[in-house]
Coordinates of C-alpha atoms and ligand atoms in Angstrom, one line a residue:
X26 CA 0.0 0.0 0.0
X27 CA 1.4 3.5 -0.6
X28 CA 1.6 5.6 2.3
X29 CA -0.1 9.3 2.4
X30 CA 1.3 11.4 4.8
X31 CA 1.3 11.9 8.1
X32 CA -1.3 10.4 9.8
X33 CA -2.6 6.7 8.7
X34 CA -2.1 4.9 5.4
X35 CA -5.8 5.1 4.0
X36 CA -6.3 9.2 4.8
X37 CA -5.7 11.3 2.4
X38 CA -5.7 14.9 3.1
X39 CA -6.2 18.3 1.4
X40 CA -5.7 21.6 2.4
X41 CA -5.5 24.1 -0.4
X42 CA -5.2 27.4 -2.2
X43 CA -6.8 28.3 -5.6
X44 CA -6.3 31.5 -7.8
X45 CA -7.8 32.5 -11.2
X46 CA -6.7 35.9 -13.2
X47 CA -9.0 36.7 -16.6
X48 CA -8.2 39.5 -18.7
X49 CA -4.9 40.0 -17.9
X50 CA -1.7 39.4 -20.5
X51 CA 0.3 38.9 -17.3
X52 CA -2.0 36.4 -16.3
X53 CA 0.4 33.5 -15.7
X54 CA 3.0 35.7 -13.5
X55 CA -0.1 37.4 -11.5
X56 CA -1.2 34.0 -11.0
X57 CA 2.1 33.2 -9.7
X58 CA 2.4 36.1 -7.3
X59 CA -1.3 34.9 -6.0
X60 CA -0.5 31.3 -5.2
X61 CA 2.8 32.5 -3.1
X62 CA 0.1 34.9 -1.1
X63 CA -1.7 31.6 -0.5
X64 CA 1.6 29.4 0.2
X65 CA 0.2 28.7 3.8
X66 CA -2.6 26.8 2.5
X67 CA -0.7 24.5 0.9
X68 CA 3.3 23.4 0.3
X69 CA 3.7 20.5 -1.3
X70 CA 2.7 21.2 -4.6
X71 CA 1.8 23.9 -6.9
X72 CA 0.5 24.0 -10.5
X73 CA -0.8 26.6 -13.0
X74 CA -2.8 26.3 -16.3
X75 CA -3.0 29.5 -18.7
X76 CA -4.9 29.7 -21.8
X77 CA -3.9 32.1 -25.0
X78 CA -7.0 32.0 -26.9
X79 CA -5.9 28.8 -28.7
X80 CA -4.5 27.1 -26.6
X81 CA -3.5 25.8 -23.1
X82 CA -0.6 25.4 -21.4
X83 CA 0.4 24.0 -17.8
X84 CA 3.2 23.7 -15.4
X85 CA 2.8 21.9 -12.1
X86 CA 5.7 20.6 -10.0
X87 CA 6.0 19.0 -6.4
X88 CA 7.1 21.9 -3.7
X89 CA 6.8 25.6 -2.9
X90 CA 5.3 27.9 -5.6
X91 CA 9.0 29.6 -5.3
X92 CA 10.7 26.2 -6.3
X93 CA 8.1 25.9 -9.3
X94 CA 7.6 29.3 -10.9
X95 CA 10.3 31.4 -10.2
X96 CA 12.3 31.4 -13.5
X97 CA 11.1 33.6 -16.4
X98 CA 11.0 30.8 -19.3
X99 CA 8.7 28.6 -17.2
X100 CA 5.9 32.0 -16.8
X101 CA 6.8 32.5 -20.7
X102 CA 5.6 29.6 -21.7
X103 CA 2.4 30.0 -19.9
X104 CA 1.0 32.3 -22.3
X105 CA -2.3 34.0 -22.5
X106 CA -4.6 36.7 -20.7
X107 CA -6.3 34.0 -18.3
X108 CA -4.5 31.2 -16.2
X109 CA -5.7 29.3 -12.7
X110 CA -3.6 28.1 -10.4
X111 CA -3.5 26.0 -7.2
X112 CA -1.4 25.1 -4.3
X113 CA -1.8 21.8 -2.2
X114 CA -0.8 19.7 0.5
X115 CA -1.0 16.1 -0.3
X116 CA 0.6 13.0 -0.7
X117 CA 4.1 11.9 -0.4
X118 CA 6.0 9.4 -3.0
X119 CA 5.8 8.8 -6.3
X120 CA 2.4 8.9 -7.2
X121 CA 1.7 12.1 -6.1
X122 CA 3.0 14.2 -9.3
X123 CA -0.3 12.6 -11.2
X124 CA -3.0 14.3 -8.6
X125 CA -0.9 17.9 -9.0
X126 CA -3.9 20.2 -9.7
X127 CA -4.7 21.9 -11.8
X128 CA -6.0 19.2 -13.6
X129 CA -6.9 19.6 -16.9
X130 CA -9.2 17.7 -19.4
X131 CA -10.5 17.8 -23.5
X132 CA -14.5 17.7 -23.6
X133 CA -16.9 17.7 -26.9
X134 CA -17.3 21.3 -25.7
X135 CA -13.5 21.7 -25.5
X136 CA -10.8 22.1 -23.1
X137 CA -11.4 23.0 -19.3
X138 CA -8.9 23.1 -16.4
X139 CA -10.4 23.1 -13.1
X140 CA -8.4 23.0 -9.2
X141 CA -10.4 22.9 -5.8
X142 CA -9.7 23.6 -2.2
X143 CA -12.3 21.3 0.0
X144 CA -13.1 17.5 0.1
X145 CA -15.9 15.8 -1.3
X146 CA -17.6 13.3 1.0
X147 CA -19.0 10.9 -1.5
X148 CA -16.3 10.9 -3.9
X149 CA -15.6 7.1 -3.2
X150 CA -19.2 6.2 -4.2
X151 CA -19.0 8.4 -7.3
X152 CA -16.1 7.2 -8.4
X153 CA -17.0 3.4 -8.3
X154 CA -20.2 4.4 -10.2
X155 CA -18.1 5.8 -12.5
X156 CA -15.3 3.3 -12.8
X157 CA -18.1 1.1 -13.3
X158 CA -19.9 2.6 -16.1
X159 CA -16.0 2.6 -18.0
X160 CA -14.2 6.1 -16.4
X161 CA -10.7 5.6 -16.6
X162 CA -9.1 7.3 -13.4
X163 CA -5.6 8.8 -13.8
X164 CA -5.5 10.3 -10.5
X165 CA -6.5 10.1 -7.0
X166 CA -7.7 13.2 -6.7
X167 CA -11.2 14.2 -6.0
X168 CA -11.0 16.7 -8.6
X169 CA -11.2 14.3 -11.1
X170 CA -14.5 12.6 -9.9
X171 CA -15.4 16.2 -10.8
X172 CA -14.2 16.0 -14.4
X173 CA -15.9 12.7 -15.4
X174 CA -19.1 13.9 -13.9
X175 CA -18.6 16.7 -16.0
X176 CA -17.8 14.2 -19.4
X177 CA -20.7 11.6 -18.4
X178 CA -22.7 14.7 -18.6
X179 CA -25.5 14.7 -21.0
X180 CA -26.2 18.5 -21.0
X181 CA -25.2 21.0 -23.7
X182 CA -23.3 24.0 -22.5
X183 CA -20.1 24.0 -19.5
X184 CA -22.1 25.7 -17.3
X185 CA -25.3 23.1 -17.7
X186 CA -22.9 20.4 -17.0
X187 CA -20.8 21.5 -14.4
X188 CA -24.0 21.9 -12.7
X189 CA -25.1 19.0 -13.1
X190 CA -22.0 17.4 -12.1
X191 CA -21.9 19.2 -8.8
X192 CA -25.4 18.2 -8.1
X193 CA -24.1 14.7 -7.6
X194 CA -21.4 15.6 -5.4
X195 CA -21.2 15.7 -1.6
X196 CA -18.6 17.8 0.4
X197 CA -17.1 21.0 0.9
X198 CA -15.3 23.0 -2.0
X199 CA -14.6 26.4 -4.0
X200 CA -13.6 25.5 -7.7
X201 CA -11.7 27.7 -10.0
X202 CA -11.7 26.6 -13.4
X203 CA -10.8 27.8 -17.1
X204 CA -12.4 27.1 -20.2
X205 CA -11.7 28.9 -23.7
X206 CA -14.9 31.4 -22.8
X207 CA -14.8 31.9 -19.2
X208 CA -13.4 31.6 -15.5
X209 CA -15.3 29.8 -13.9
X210 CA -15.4 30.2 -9.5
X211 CA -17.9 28.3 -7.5
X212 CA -18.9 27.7 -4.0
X213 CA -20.6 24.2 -2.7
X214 CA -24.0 24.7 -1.4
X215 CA -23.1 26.0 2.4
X216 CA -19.9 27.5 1.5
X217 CA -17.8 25.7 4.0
X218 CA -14.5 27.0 2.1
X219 CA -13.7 30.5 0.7
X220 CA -13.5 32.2 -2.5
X221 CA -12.9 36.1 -3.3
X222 CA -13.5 37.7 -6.1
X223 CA -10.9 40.8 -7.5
X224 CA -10.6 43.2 -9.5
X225 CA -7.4 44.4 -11.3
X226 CA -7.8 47.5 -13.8
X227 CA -9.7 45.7 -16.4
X228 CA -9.1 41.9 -15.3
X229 CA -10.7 40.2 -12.7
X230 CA -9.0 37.6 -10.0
X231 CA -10.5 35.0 -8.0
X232 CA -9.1 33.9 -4.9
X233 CA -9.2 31.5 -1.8
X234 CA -8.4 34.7 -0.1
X235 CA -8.2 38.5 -0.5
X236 CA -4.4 38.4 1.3
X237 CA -3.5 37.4 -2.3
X238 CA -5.4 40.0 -3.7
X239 CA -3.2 42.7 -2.0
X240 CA -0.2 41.3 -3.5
X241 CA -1.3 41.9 -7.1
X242 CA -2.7 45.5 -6.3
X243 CA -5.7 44.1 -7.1
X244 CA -8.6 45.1 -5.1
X245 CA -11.4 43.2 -3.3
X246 CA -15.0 42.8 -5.1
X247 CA -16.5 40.4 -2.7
X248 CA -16.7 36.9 -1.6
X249 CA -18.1 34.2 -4.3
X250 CA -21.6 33.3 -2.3
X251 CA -22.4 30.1 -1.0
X252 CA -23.7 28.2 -3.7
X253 CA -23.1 30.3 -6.3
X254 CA -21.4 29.6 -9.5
X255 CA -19.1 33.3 -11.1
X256 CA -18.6 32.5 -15.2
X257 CA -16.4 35.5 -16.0
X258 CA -15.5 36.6 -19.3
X259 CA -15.2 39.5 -22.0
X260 CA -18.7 40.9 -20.7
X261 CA -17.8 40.9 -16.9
X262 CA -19.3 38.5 -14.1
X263 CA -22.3 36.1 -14.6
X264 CA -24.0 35.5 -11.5
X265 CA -26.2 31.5 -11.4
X266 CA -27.7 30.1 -8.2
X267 CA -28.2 26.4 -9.4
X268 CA -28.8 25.2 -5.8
X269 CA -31.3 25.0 -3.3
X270 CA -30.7 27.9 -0.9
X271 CA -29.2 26.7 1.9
X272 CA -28.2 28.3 5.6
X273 CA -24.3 29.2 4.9
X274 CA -22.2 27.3 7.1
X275 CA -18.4 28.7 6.4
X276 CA -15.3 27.2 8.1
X277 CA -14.5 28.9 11.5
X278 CA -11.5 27.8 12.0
X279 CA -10.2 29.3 8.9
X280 CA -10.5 32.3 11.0
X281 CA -8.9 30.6 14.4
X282 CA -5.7 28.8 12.2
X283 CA -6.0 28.3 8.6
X284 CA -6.5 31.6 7.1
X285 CA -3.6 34.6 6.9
X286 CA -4.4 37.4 9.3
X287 CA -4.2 39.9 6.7
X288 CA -7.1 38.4 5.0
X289 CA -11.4 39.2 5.4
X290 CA -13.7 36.4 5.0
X291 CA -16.8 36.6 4.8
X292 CA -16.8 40.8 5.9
X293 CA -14.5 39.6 9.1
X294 CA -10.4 40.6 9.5
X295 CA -9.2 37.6 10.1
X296 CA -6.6 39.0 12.0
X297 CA -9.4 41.1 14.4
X298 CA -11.3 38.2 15.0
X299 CA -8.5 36.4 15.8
X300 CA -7.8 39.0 18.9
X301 CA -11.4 39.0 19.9
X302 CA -10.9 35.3 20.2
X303 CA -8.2 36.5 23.0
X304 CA -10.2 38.8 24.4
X305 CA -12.7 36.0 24.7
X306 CA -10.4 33.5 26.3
X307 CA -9.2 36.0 29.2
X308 CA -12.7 36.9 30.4
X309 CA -13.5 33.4 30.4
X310 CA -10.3 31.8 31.8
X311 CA -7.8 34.6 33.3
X312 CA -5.4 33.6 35.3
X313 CA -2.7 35.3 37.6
X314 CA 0.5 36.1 36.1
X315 CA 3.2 38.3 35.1
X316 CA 3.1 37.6 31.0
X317 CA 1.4 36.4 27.8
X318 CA 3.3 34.4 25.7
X319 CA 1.9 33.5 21.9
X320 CA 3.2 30.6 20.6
X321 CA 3.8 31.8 16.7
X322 CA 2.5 32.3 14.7
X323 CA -0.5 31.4 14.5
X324 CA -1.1 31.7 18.3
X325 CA -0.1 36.1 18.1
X326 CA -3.3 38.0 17.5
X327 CA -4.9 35.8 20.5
X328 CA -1.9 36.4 22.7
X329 CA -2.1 40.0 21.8
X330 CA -6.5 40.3 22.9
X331 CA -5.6 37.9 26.2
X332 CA -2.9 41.1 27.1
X333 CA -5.1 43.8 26.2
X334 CA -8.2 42.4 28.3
X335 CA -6.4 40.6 30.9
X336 CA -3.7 44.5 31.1
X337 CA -1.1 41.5 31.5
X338 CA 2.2 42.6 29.8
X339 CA 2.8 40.9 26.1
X340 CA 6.3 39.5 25.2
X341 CA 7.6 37.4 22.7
X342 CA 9.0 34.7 24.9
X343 CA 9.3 32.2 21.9
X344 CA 10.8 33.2 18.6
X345 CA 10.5 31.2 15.7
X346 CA 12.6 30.1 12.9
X347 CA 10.3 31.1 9.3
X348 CA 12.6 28.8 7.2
X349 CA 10.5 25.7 8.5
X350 CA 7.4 25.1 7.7
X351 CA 4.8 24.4 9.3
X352 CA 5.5 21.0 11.6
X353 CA 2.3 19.8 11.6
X354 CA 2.9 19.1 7.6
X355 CA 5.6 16.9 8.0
X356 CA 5.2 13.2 7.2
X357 CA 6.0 11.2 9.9
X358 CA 6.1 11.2 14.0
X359 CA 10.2 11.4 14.4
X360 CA 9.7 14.3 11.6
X361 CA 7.1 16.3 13.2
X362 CA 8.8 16.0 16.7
X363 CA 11.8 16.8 15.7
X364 CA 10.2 19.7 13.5
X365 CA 8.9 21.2 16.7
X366 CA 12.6 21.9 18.0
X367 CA 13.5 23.4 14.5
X368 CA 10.5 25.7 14.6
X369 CA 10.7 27.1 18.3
X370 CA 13.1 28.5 20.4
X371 CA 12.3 30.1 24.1
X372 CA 13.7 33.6 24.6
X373 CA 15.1 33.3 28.0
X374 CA 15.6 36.6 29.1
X375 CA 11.8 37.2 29.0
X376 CA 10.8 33.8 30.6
X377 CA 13.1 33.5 33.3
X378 CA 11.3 33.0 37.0
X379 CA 8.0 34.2 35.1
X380 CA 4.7 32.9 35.6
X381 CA 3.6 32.8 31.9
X382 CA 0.6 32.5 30.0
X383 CA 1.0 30.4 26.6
X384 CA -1.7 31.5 23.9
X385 CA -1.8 29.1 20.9
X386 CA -5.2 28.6 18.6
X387 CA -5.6 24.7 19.1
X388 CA -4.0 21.6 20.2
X389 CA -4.7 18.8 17.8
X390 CA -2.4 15.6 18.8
X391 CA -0.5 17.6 21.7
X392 CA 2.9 17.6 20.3
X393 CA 3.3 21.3 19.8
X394 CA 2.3 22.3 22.9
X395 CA 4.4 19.5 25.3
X396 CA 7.2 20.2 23.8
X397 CA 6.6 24.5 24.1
X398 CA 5.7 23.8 27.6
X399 CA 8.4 22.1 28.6
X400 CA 10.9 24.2 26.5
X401 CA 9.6 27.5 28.7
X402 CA 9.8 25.4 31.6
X403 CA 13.5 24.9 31.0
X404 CA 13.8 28.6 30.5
X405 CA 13.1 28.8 33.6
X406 CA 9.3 29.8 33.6
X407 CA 7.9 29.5 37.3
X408 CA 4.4 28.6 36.2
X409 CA 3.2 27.7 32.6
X410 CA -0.4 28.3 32.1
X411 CA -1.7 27.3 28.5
X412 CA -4.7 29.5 26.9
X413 CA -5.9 28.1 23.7
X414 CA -7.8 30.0 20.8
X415 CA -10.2 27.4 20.2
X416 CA -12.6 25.1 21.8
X417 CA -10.8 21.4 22.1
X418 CA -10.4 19.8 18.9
X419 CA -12.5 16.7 19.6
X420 CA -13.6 15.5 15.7
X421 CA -12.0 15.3 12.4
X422 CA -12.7 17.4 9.7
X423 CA -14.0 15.7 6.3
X424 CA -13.8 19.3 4.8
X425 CA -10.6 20.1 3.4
X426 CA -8.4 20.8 6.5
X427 CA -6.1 17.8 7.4
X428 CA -6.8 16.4 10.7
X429 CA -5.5 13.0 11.9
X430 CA -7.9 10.4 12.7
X431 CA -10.6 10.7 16.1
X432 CA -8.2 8.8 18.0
X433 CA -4.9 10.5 17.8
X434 CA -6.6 13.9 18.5
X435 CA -6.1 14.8 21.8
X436 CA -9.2 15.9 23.2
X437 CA -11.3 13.1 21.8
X438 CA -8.9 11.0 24.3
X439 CA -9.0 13.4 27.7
X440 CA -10.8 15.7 29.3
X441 CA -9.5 19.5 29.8
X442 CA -7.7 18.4 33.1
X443 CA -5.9 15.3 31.8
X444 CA -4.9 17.4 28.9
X445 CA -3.2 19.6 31.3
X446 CA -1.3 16.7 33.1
X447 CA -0.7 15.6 29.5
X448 CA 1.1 18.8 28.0
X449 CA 2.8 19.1 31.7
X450 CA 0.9 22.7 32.0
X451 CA 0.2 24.2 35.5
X452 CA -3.2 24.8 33.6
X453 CA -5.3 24.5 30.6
X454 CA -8.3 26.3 29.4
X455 CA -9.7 26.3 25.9
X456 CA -12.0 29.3 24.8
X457 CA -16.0 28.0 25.0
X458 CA -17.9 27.4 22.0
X459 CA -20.1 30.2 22.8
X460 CA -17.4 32.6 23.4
X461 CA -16.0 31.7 20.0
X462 CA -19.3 32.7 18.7
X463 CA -19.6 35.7 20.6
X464 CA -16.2 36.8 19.2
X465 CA -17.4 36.2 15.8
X466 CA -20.2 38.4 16.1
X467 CA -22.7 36.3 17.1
X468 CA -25.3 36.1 20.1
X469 CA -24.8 32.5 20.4
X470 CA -24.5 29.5 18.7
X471 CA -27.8 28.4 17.3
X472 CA -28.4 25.2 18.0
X473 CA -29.8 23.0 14.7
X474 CA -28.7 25.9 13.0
X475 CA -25.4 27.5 13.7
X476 CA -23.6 30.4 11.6
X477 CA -20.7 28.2 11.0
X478 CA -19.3 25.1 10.4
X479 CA -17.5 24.0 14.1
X480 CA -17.9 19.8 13.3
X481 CA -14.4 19.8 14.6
X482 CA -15.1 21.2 17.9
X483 CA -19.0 19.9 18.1
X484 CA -19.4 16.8 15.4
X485 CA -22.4 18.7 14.0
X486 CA -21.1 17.5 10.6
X487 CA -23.4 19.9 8.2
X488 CA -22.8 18.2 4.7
X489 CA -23.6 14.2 5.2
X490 CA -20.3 12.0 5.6
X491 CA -21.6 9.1 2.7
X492 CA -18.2 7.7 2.1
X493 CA -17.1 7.6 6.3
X494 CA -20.5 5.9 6.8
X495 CA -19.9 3.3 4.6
X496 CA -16.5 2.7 6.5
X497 CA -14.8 4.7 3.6
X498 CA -13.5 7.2 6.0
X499 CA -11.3 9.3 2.9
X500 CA -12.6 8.8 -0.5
X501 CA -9.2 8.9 -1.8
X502 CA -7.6 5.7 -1.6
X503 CA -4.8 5.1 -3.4
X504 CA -5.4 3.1 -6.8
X505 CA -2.6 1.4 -6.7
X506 CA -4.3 -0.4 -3.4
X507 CA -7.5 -0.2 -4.3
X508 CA -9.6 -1.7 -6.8
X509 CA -12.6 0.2 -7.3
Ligands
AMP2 P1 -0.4 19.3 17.7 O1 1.0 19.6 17.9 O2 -0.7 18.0 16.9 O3 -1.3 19.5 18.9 O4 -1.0 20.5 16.7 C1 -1.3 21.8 17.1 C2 -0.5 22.8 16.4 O5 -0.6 22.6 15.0 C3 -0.9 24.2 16.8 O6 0.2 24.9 17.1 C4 -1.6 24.7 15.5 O7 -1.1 26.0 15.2 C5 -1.2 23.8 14.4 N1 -2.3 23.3 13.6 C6 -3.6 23.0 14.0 N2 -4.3 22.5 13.0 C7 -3.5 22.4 11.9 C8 -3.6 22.0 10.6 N3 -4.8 21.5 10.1 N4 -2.5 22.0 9.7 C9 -1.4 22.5 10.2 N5 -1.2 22.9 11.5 C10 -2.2 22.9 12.3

């Protein structure tokens, strides 16, 4: 069996960044310059298709965007006023190359490249329907349960059977794709992942988010809604709501991790909601001491609202090395640990015989956060409280963010005081779910119908999980193991 990754041999995870310029004869390089914007979202791969009015051309490689598209003759070649691009995590080894996105196929109608960011959750089913009624596979990918929906199609036009693909499909996902008429940007149903829409003199971008915007000079138009499918061309934006209107349900903790600060989703700074998160977290769990600590990144614009409410002083008692990447990516356990002690280093000067408060936005397994602890301890902290940005992590997400299985996560094992003993912290508090919605903006969270998607911190799954049901718990298996 081929492995995938870092958690078990049959999950396969996706967590990913899509970008889309028409109208532009720069189109490839602006496309380029988007996908580094949205290099957090994804680094093990990166791909881009462009299209010159006759025809298309890719370039996808395994790695950063930087090791990919940073020479001049490879942007050359990618000619032509509109080009999509992607960045992924995903597998390791050697099958990987062929499930690089963007993928690209020929239909009667003609050519169309399409990349997503999400997970569909009946892709397993679909695909042995498909393989069934003859669909050759080529990759693993869920994207291409996309395309041969698309080819079995019986309507007429791209749109018709894009449509009618996606009415078959279960999950979470924003698609970007390129055909000769039109860029193409769509939202599943609830709108569990993002997808911006830009404007650049005359051209228009779309984006997973508006951080890559900035980067062009482009400037923000306004998210792609949920369920709603963007064809841009020549004449500007067309606007179709094939769906059944549904209550939106986007991602919050693209707002508590995933997302880059300088970003707004959905009308929120991801960055300010992040410090109301803070805020939050040190009404509902303050604690006596003489300073907050983030654990960075990610864990800053919290640390930054538990100061300002708690009026405890803020210091950067950890500094981190930005030449590694992020350690949950790595492949394996002996990686990933070792990955930690790359990443972090404790600034003694502003630890020593402290009592310190630790802000980070989540534990998943608890590796990050034993090994900070114990690295502040050994810089001499007196106490070592841990304050965490989100409620516990108790349920994998199906949805496009990589999460190991139930059992390895942390708080599906302990409850908030064996956690504690776990990490080694004096204490451990985790913001409520109610206080996250509160920082969002929200009264409460509506039970039956909340404003966002929180399975990973409630197990209200709001898109059904057909493929884990039927003990298919990722749809995409490798075919090399699996006959389907
Ligand atoms: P762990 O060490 O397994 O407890 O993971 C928690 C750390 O990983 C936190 O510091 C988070 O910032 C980070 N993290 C949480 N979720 C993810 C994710 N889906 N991908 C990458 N990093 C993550």
């Amino acid at each position: 069996m081929v492995t995938t990754g870092h958690t078990d041999a049959d999950h396969f995870h996706e967590e990913c960044g899509v970008f889309g310029v028409f109208g532009h004869p720069d189109a490839a390089a602006l496309t380029a310059l988007g996908l580094h914007a949205l290099q957090h979202r994804g680094q093990e791969a990166a791909g881009i298709v462009a299209y010159d009015g006759e025809q298309f051309s890719a370039h996808r490689g395994m790695g950063l965007v930087s090791d990919n598209f940073s020479s001049k003759e490879v942007i050359e070649r990618l000619r032509g006023h509109a080009a999509i691009g992607h960045v992924r995590y995903a597998t390791t080894g050697e099958v990987v190359m062929r499930n690089v996105q963007p993928l690209f196929a020929d239909f009667e109608f003609g050519g169309l490249a399409i990349c997503h960011n999400g997970n569909l959750t009946n892709s397993y089913q679909l695909r042995r329907q498909l393989v069934r009624r003859g669909s050759l596979f080529q990759s693993t990918s869920d994207t291409e349960v996309i395309i041969h929906l698309i080819a079995t199609s019986l309507k007429e036009t791209v749109v018709d059977r894009l449509t009618d693909a996606l009415r078959q499909v279960e999950g979470a996902y924003s698609l970007v794709g390129l055909s000769q008429d039109a860029l193409i940007g769509l939202r599943d149903p609830l709108g569990v992942r993002p997808l911006v829409i830009g404007k650049l003199a005359d051209a228009w971008i779309l984006s997973s988010e508006s951080c890559a915007l900035d980067i062009i000079g482009a400037n923000f138009v306004r998210d792609v809604e949920a369920g709603e499918i963007v064809m841009i061309g020549p004449g500007g934006v067309k606007s179709l709501k094939p769906f059944d209107p549904a209550a939106k349900r986007f991602c919050v903790f693209e707002y508590i991790y995933f997302a880059r600060p300088d970003s707004v989703m959905e009308g929120h700074s991801v960055y300010e909601a992040r410090k109301r998160i803070g805020q939050e977290l040190a009404r509902e769990a303050p604690v006596d001491a003489d300073v907050v600590v983030p654990v960075p990144d990610s864990g800053v614009p919290a640390a930054l609202g538990y100061a300002a409410e708690s009026g405890i002083p803020f210091e950067l008692g950890i500094i981190r090395n930005h030449y590694v990447g992020r350690t949950f990516i790595e492949p394996t356990d002996q990686i990933r640990h070792l990955g930690v002690r790359l990443k972090h280093n404790a600034n003694r000067a502003d630890l020593e015989g402290k009592r310190v408060i630790l802000v980070d936005d989540s534990i998943v397994r608890g590796t990050t956060s034993t090994k900070i602890v114990d690295m502040v301890r050994r810089a001499g902290a007196r106490e070592v409280h841990m304050r965490i940005s989100s409620p516990p992590t108790s349920h994998p997400c199906f949805y496009g963010i990589a999460t190991p299985r139930r059992d390895q996560l942390l708080a599906s094992r302990f409850d908030t005081a064996a956690m504690a003993e776990f990490i080694g912290a004096d204490s451990l508090a985790f913001v409520s779910i109610e206080g996250l919605y509160r920082a969002m903006g929200e009264p409460r969270r509506q039970p039956g119908a909340p404003r966002y998607c929180d399975a990973c911190f409630t197990g209200d799954y709001p898109i059904p999980l057909i493929d884990a049901e039927n003990g298919k718990v990722s749809v995409q298996l490798s075919l090399l193991a699996e006959t389907v």
